[in-house]
Amino acid sequence: MYDLIIRGGTVVDGSGDTPFTADVAVKDGLIAAVGQDLGAAAKEINAAGCYVTPGFVDIHTHYDGQATWDQEMAPSAWHGITTVVMGNCGVGFAPAAKDRHDWLIGLMEGVEDIPGSALSEGMKWNWESFPEYLDALEALPRSIDIATQVPHGAVRAYVMGDRGAANEAPTETDIARMSAIVEEGLRAGALGFSTSRTVLHKSVDGELVPGTTATPEELVGIGRAMGRVGYGVFELSSDLMPEWNEFEWMGDLSRETGLPVSFTALQSPIKAMALEHQLASMRDENARGAHLVAQIALRGTGLILGWQATFHPFSFKPSWLAIKDLTWPEQLEKLKDSKFKEQLLAEEPDLPETDLKLLLELMIAAFQMQYPMTEGFDYEPTAKDSIAALAEEAGMSPEAFAYDAMMANEGQGFIYFPLLNYADGNLDFLEPILASDDCVNSLSDGGAHCGTICDAAATTFLLQHWVRDRDRGRIPIEQAIRRQCASTAQLYGLNDRGLISEGYLADLNVIDLDALGLSQPWVAHDLPAGGMRLLQDAKGYKATIKSGVLTFSDGKFHDQYPGSLIRGPQESPATASHRVAATD
């Protein structure tokens, strides 16, 4: 008898092949059979009218702190995700000298907008080395599997102290020590190494992430340590400055080690290269034997603006600054006062001097790029949906319209401000990219940017928008599932998941595509120390199953924790069978 059978669903198996109707049987945490008339099971799920897919694999998250205390792993776990890879963008919490704890928290808080107070209260710091950090992660069961990477920022600060934190050039001895730590981390179970090379990534004190200006000698030296281990992804977020010749050294490193190098690829006013040039440069290197992979976001990336979010268009006006430290009920009372509103709208903002001043100027004035997030919000809005257009139609100033939009639902209204990936006012440019196997679905930033975005819902958006709702350029569901399951898993060597086939992990979703939908974002104060984060859940997931255990059904968490830490690449069932047969 099987442990579980999912009956009568339309199976999208993750391979990209045409969906088919079949039952899926589970035994001992693995897929035991796929077909018809499979017999009896202890439990059954009726999937008639639903799609049955592998669990989603999200390779770009920042749960490095949250994973040490949180077992549910929301919000990612709410969106059909059964595996996450964290430790991206060069930030994380190991290795960690005892006198660097607060500094590492400040780095994560600045780069990823995770409340430092939550990290300070939530983390126990029962580790110093990277292998000890993995041991701490492994001690806590969760609803999903987690994997991580060795972060450059932490490694540099651990080896070089203040010199590393200040982005000073390393000595050969420094590079050797950093390389040894990365090699040790991979041999203990890390799936890769990550670094940040963008001026957007700064600590809470305004310092660049250690390694931002690292030379190719340092980066390639560390990459060679990965080559000695024989596996791992070299991940980076970069401004792609022409003088850094990023694609040249990335290509050289990949060809020398045989390992993939994955970089964030975005339409961005910050990056020196247009997205088309980024992809062309990547393909030139790949044509010469490299394995470079572009990480692609599925929708516009930017800010969710609101009174309780990190930013809104009036964040730097004197009247707001005067009340910003009040409690929310006190702020709301002020915001409802018509005299306060009139005064606020009449004021000029006092912008700080910062490298991001241009972006702040856009936030307070570029209302043609901002959209009120009404019920059923379409994340591919048009020009007529902008605050500028709606305000003109209503005979109002854009500022007043924005104020009122954020006052919706007792001050819980939000504004969508896509700074990146929306230069054309649509997502048409992503159509060919979503069919390109040298690009991978990524950049959800699950667990991060707690007060500014909520892109952990990207998996739900993929199905709702790109598969079901978009009025042009939709993609077939089998392509969407392959890209969010098998493709993401295989990049990181997780060859035991991402497919519905006998012997693979029983990580599964049962999805009512017709009912699938995203909720409106909301503000929660559920992190340690009452830390704030934006959350967004979904309807339409009839069931999510991790390693054969039902973890969620119809939005309800079942307090089951079958997930664990992944250590190193995982064999496919076929490879494991061949290996066992060879030893018999």
XYZ file of C-alpha atoms in Angstrom, residues 5-518:
514
model
C -2.033 8.808 -3.985
C -2.947 12.003 -5.809
C -5.735 10.903 -8.127
C -7.072 12.191 -11.405
C -4.988 15.312 -11.836
C -3.347 16.677 -14.961
C 0.332 15.947 -14.401
C 2.850 18.570 -15.512
C 5.933 16.534 -14.773
C 8.611 19.246 -14.986
C 10.307 17.871 -18.102
C 8.568 20.275 -20.477
C 6.578 17.450 -22.046
C 2.844 17.692 -22.741
C 0.694 17.392 -19.589
C -1.203 14.126 -19.128
C -3.857 12.731 -16.814
C -2.511 10.263 -14.265
C -2.373 9.309 -10.619
C 0.799 9.952 -8.615
C 1.673 7.530 -5.831
C 4.021 8.290 -2.945
C 5.893 5.916 -0.656
C 8.544 6.718 1.974
C 8.897 10.314 0.814
C 9.528 9.431 -2.832
C 7.411 9.198 -5.954
C 6.668 5.492 -6.245
C 4.569 5.379 -9.409
C 2.888 7.553 -12.027
C 0.039 6.053 -14.039
C -3.463 4.626 -13.915
C -5.094 2.178 -11.477
C -2.226 2.348 -8.999
C -4.018 0.600 -6.166
C -4.694 1.666 -2.609
C -3.079 4.231 -0.335
C -3.366 5.281 3.286
C -4.350 8.770 2.158
C -5.723 10.167 -1.082
C -6.055 13.609 -2.627
C -8.638 14.171 -5.342
C -6.904 16.311 -7.973
C -9.658 16.255 -10.607
C -9.690 19.568 -12.442
C -6.278 20.501 -11.020
C -2.692 20.411 -12.196
C -0.163 18.266 -10.333
C 3.342 19.711 -10.510
C 6.673 19.253 -8.789
C 7.343 21.527 -5.831
C 8.926 24.796 -6.909
C 12.649 25.430 -6.420
C 13.565 29.061 -5.683
C 17.293 29.674 -6.064
C 17.542 33.331 -4.994
C 16.443 33.938 -1.415
C 17.805 35.540 1.755
C 16.474 33.401 4.599
C 19.970 33.151 6.126
C 18.817 34.534 9.472
C 15.145 33.554 9.425
C 15.996 29.912 8.715
C 17.753 29.671 12.089
C 14.499 30.225 14.000
C 11.523 29.855 11.637
C 10.056 26.461 10.769
C 7.196 27.542 8.517
C 9.423 29.578 6.140
C 6.741 32.019 5.041
C 6.059 33.608 2.698
C 7.875 31.303 0.239
C 6.229 28.180 1.592
C 2.805 29.727 0.853
C 3.537 29.772 -2.881
C 4.201 26.133 -3.701
C 7.930 26.389 -2.987
C 9.462 23.286 -1.418
C 13.169 24.151 -1.809
C 15.039 27.440 -1.424
C 18.660 28.397 -1.971
C 19.864 31.266 0.217
C 23.201 32.977 0.830
C 22.952 35.096 -2.317
C 24.515 38.473 -3.153
C 27.555 38.003 -0.919
C 25.683 38.461 2.378
C 25.115 35.946 5.141
C 26.067 35.053 8.688
C 28.992 32.644 8.452
C 31.825 32.542 9.062
C 31.255 34.913 11.960
C 33.823 36.065 14.481
C 32.206 36.891 17.830
C 32.983 40.585 17.492
C 31.388 40.741 14.020
C 27.829 39.672 14.868
C 26.362 43.169 14.961
C 28.348 44.159 11.885
C 26.993 41.212 9.886
C 23.457 42.068 10.990
C 23.986 45.656 9.850
C 25.239 44.409 6.505
C 22.157 42.239 5.969
C 19.825 44.960 7.212
C 21.278 47.500 4.793
C 21.524 45.267 1.741
C 18.348 43.219 2.143
C 16.084 45.448 4.279
C 15.607 42.818 7.005
C 14.985 44.408 10.422
C 18.190 44.283 12.434
C 16.227 43.992 15.679
C 14.549 40.820 14.381
C 17.884 39.292 13.401
C 19.442 40.268 16.747
C 16.650 38.650 18.741
C 16.046 35.680 16.469
C 19.552 34.334 15.879
C 21.347 32.355 18.597
C 24.813 32.599 16.999
C 25.654 29.053 18.042
C 28.273 28.888 15.297
C 31.445 30.568 14.107
C 32.703 28.614 11.111
C 30.629 27.922 8.031
C 30.369 24.167 8.774
C 29.108 25.043 12.268
C 26.465 27.302 10.694
C 25.305 24.379 8.565
C 25.070 22.243 11.695
C 22.891 24.914 13.331
C 20.615 25.021 10.277
C 20.365 21.253 10.192
C 19.171 21.097 13.798
C 15.832 22.765 12.963
C 13.264 20.900 10.825
C 11.123 23.047 8.499
C 8.229 22.918 6.080
C 10.667 23.107 3.134
C 14.238 22.136 2.266
C 16.924 24.805 2.444
C 20.356 25.055 0.865
C 22.899 27.817 1.145
C 26.038 29.361 -0.306
C 29.213 30.800 1.215
C 28.892 34.636 1.229
C 31.874 36.744 0.177
C 31.093 39.587 2.595
C 31.261 37.386 5.661
C 34.361 35.536 4.426
C 36.253 38.738 3.630
C 35.470 40.315 7.003
C 36.405 37.105 8.835
C 39.789 36.837 7.122
C 40.719 40.497 6.728
C 38.843 42.205 9.566
C 38.449 45.936 9.066
C 40.563 45.800 5.906
C 38.099 43.397 4.355
C 35.082 45.371 5.510
C 36.584 48.499 3.945
C 37.124 46.763 0.584
C 40.904 47.072 0.759
C 42.923 44.884 -1.605
C 43.808 41.465 -0.166
C 47.264 39.971 -0.007
C 48.028 36.613 -1.585
C 47.809 35.142 1.909
C 44.364 36.699 2.373
C 43.143 35.187 -0.893
C 44.526 31.792 0.101
C 42.727 31.934 3.457
C 39.452 33.033 1.861
C 39.757 30.268 -0.711
C 40.326 27.701 2.038
C 37.173 28.848 3.888
C 35.099 28.625 0.707
C 36.480 25.166 -0.049
C 35.727 24.062 3.506
C 32.186 25.434 3.197
C 31.482 23.562 -0.021
C 32.903 20.322 1.307
C 30.624 20.718 4.338
C 27.575 21.092 2.089
C 27.283 24.600 0.625
C 25.982 24.663 -2.950
C 28.050 27.619 -4.075
C 29.684 30.963 -3.352
C 28.156 34.415 -3.788
C 29.456 37.956 -4.113
C 28.060 41.454 -4.599
C 29.485 43.990 -7.032
C 26.831 46.695 -7.044
C 26.735 50.097 -5.354
C 23.094 49.432 -4.487
C 24.234 46.950 -1.839
C 25.391 48.776 1.278
C 25.319 48.135 5.017
C 22.966 50.056 7.279
C 25.904 52.451 7.832
C 26.309 53.072 4.106
C 29.370 50.873 3.589
C 29.701 48.821 0.404
C 29.454 45.060 0.796
C 32.955 43.615 1.237
C 34.125 42.351 -2.126
C 32.238 44.925 -4.182
C 35.458 46.177 -5.785
C 37.338 42.874 -5.675
C 39.775 42.255 -8.528
C 39.532 39.273 -10.867
C 42.561 37.817 -9.075
C 40.606 37.592 -5.831
C 37.419 36.308 -7.452
C 39.111 33.760 -9.686
C 41.288 32.637 -6.772
C 38.180 31.845 -4.762
C 36.540 30.267 -7.812
C 39.483 27.906 -8.183
C 38.809 26.645 -4.664
C 35.356 25.683 -5.867
C 36.954 23.967 -8.837
C 39.035 21.847 -6.473
C 35.832 20.651 -4.826
C 34.310 19.964 -8.229
C 30.853 21.479 -7.824
C 29.031 24.658 -6.913
C 27.567 27.774 -8.498
C 29.500 31.063 -8.440
C 26.702 33.618 -7.985
C 27.038 37.389 -8.250
C 25.023 40.575 -8.399
C 26.911 43.221 -10.350
C 26.582 46.677 -11.866
C 28.582 45.203 -14.784
C 30.897 48.185 -15.056
C 32.701 48.037 -18.424
C 36.118 48.629 -16.852
C 35.676 45.537 -14.693
C 35.433 43.223 -17.742
C 33.010 41.075 -15.786
C 32.079 38.700 -18.582
C 35.712 38.094 -19.479
C 36.726 36.873 -16.021
C 33.409 35.062 -15.502
C 33.940 33.211 -18.757
C 37.554 32.403 -17.938
C 36.592 31.124 -14.489
C 33.801 28.940 -15.818
C 35.961 27.465 -18.575
C 38.828 26.756 -16.174
C 36.735 25.142 -13.436
C 33.882 23.718 -15.502
C 31.429 25.314 -13.068
C 28.431 27.568 -13.769
C 28.650 31.292 -13.024
C 25.261 32.904 -12.482
C 24.629 36.666 -12.479
C 21.622 38.918 -11.968
C 20.353 40.251 -15.295
C 17.946 43.183 -15.185
C 16.681 46.113 -17.156
C 18.212 48.738 -14.894
C 19.152 52.430 -14.948
C 22.016 51.513 -12.589
C 23.717 48.839 -14.686
C 26.201 50.218 -17.202
C 25.129 47.581 -19.754
C 21.713 47.328 -21.362
C 20.047 43.964 -20.766
C 20.463 43.048 -24.428
C 24.206 43.661 -24.145
C 24.372 41.602 -20.947
C 22.792 38.608 -22.634
C 24.858 39.022 -25.820
C 28.085 39.152 -23.779
C 27.025 36.054 -21.852
C 26.319 34.184 -25.070
C 29.648 35.183 -26.579
C 31.402 33.598 -23.589
C 29.190 30.510 -23.690
C 29.941 30.059 -27.386
C 33.579 29.705 -26.312
C 32.876 26.974 -23.785
C 31.773 28.859 -20.679
C 28.668 28.096 -18.638
C 27.239 31.484 -17.695
C 23.599 31.726 -16.638
C 21.496 34.882 -16.348
C 19.154 35.083 -13.360
C 15.926 36.729 -14.516
C 13.042 38.266 -12.552
C 9.555 37.444 -13.829
C 8.061 40.903 -13.374
C 9.003 44.496 -12.685
C 11.252 44.866 -9.656
C 11.129 47.907 -7.467
C 9.270 49.135 -4.435
C 5.905 48.699 -2.808
C 5.179 52.116 -1.332
C 2.889 52.640 1.640
C 2.530 54.491 4.918
C 3.828 51.490 6.882
C 6.297 50.337 4.239
C 9.927 51.431 4.265
C 9.258 54.196 1.730
C 6.454 56.236 0.210
C 6.371 59.399 -1.937
C 6.246 61.651 1.157
C 9.001 59.932 3.171
C 11.232 63.018 3.144
C 8.675 65.747 3.770
C 8.968 67.589 7.110
C 5.443 66.769 8.303
C 5.998 63.033 7.754
C 9.435 63.130 9.388
C 7.773 64.718 12.417
C 5.444 61.718 12.898
C 7.484 58.836 11.467
C 8.445 57.494 14.900
C 4.902 57.550 16.301
C 2.873 54.372 16.640
C 0.763 53.414 13.649
C -2.556 54.368 15.313
C -1.088 57.785 16.098
C 0.184 58.185 12.540
C -3.168 57.130 11.098
C -4.985 59.725 13.191
C -2.689 62.423 11.806
C -3.016 61.163 8.226
C -6.808 61.337 8.448
C -6.609 65.012 9.431
C -7.394 67.148 6.368
C -5.193 69.988 7.653
C -2.241 67.625 8.049
C -2.818 66.321 4.517
C -2.959 69.845 3.093
C 0.235 70.822 4.898
C 2.097 67.671 3.823
C 1.142 68.046 0.174
C 2.295 71.673 0.141
C 5.785 70.922 1.508
C 9.015 70.364 -0.382
C 10.956 67.180 0.448
C 14.358 67.274 2.123
C 16.276 64.559 0.289
C 19.468 63.180 1.811
C 22.708 63.245 -0.153
C 23.164 59.688 -1.344
C 24.249 57.672 -4.360
C 20.582 56.753 -4.734
C 19.305 60.331 -4.840
C 18.080 59.896 -8.432
C 15.949 56.943 -7.391
C 14.543 58.906 -4.455
C 13.695 61.776 -6.790
C 11.771 59.352 -8.992
C 9.943 57.972 -5.957
C 8.652 61.395 -4.920
C 7.811 62.754 -8.368
C 7.663 60.133 -11.143
C 3.968 59.341 -10.773
C 3.803 58.171 -14.390
C 5.860 55.183 -13.129
C 3.671 54.448 -10.099
C 0.434 52.466 -9.929
C -2.168 52.100 -7.148
C -2.462 48.462 -6.044
C -6.199 47.969 -6.163
C -7.968 44.623 -5.661
C -6.930 42.113 -8.346
C -3.941 44.272 -9.256
C -2.297 43.466 -12.608
C 1.504 43.468 -12.228
C 1.827 44.491 -15.863
C -0.040 47.831 -15.661
C -0.292 50.212 -18.591
C 0.274 53.964 -18.817
C -3.439 54.613 -18.300
C -3.226 52.759 -14.964
C -0.546 55.094 -13.596
C -1.185 57.549 -10.788
C -0.360 60.403 -13.174
C -3.047 59.313 -15.648
C -5.662 58.471 -13.036
C -5.081 61.756 -11.211
C -5.502 63.732 -14.434
C -8.733 61.882 -15.182
C -9.982 62.647 -11.654
C -8.953 66.300 -11.820
C -6.517 65.886 -8.931
C -2.826 66.430 -8.414
C -0.779 63.210 -8.588
C 0.433 63.836 -5.029
C -3.105 64.035 -3.687
C -4.130 60.937 -5.620
C -1.140 59.024 -4.230
C -2.004 60.144 -0.700
C -5.581 58.916 -1.090
C -4.459 55.629 -2.671
C -2.341 54.851 0.381
C -5.222 55.818 2.693
C -7.411 53.036 1.253
C -8.500 50.361 3.713
C -7.663 52.459 6.773
C -4.232 53.440 5.532
C -3.331 49.986 4.207
C -3.239 50.971 0.537
C -0.085 50.450 -1.507
C 1.563 51.827 -4.637
C 3.575 49.693 -7.073
C 6.760 51.406 -8.265
C 8.722 49.125 -10.658
C 12.154 50.702 -11.017
C 13.715 47.722 -12.795
C 12.482 45.462 -15.578
C 9.824 47.967 -16.628
C 11.610 50.498 -18.809
C 9.148 49.916 -21.672
C 6.056 50.005 -19.487
C 5.423 46.304 -20.167
C 7.048 42.878 -19.871
C 7.284 42.089 -23.587
C 11.084 41.928 -23.412
C 10.813 38.858 -21.154
C 8.959 36.757 -23.739
C 12.073 35.404 -25.540
C 14.041 35.282 -22.289
C 11.496 32.964 -20.686
C 12.151 30.517 -23.528
C 15.965 30.716 -23.252
C 17.737 27.939 -21.388
C 20.741 30.167 -20.660
C 18.408 32.211 -18.442
C 16.858 30.938 -15.217
C 13.831 32.053 -13.186
C 15.189 33.845 -10.151
C 15.491 37.031 -8.077
C 12.486 36.523 -5.809
C 14.584 37.684 -2.827
C 12.349 35.612 -0.542
C 12.820 36.632 3.073
C 14.411 39.969 2.168
C 13.369 43.561 1.435
C 10.780 43.154 4.145
C 9.433 46.692 3.878
C 9.815 47.296 0.167
C 8.863 44.279 -1.984
C 7.037 40.965 -1.791
C 8.439 39.030 -4.740
C 8.546 35.682 -2.937
C 5.180 35.295 -4.673
C 6.934 35.103 -8.073
C 6.027 31.435 -8.527
C 2.328 32.186 -8.185
C 2.700 35.190 -10.489
C 4.380 32.970 -13.105
C 1.305 30.768 -13.346
C -1.354 33.416 -12.829
C 0.069 35.998 -15.225
C 2.382 34.321 -17.717
C 0.395 31.097 -18.100
C -3.228 32.131 -17.526
C -4.047 35.847 -17.641
C -1.678 37.732 -19.926
C -3.418 38.933 -23.104
C -0.377 38.195 -25.283
C 2.845 36.218 -25.202
C 1.567 33.652 -22.705
C 3.698 30.573 -22.143
C 2.448 26.975 -21.899
C 2.200 25.574 -18.419
C 4.671 22.786 -19.166
C 7.325 25.384 -20.016
C 6.592 27.431 -16.907
C 6.796 24.405 -14.615
C 10.014 23.111 -16.171
C 11.674 26.478 -15.687
C 10.603 26.798 -12.041
C 11.303 23.190 -11.072
C 13.766 21.093 -13.073
C 15.747 24.032 -14.507
C 16.326 25.766 -11.183
C 17.055 22.498 -9.381
C 19.530 21.236 -11.951
C 21.545 24.470 -11.997
C 22.440 23.849 -8.355
C 22.945 20.103 -8.767
C 19.698 19.176 -7.025
C 18.992 16.338 -9.396
C 16.709 14.469 -6.992
C 13.815 16.923 -7.406
C 11.998 19.063 -9.947
C 10.449 16.134 -11.860
C 7.454 13.888 -11.293
C 8.990 10.525 -12.014
C 9.603 7.354 -10.090
C 12.329 7.702 -7.466
C 12.310 11.508 -7.271
C 11.469 13.348 -4.081
C 7.736 13.549 -3.501
C 7.753 17.350 -3.528
C 4.431 18.165 -5.190
C 1.766 20.800 -5.721
C -1.887 20.326 -6.555
C -3.004 23.577 -8.186
C -6.437 24.825 -9.208
C -5.214 27.147 -11.952
C -8.619 28.746 -12.483
C -8.759 29.746 -8.816
C -5.116 30.752 -8.498
C -4.633 34.316 -7.341
C -2.491 36.636 -5.246
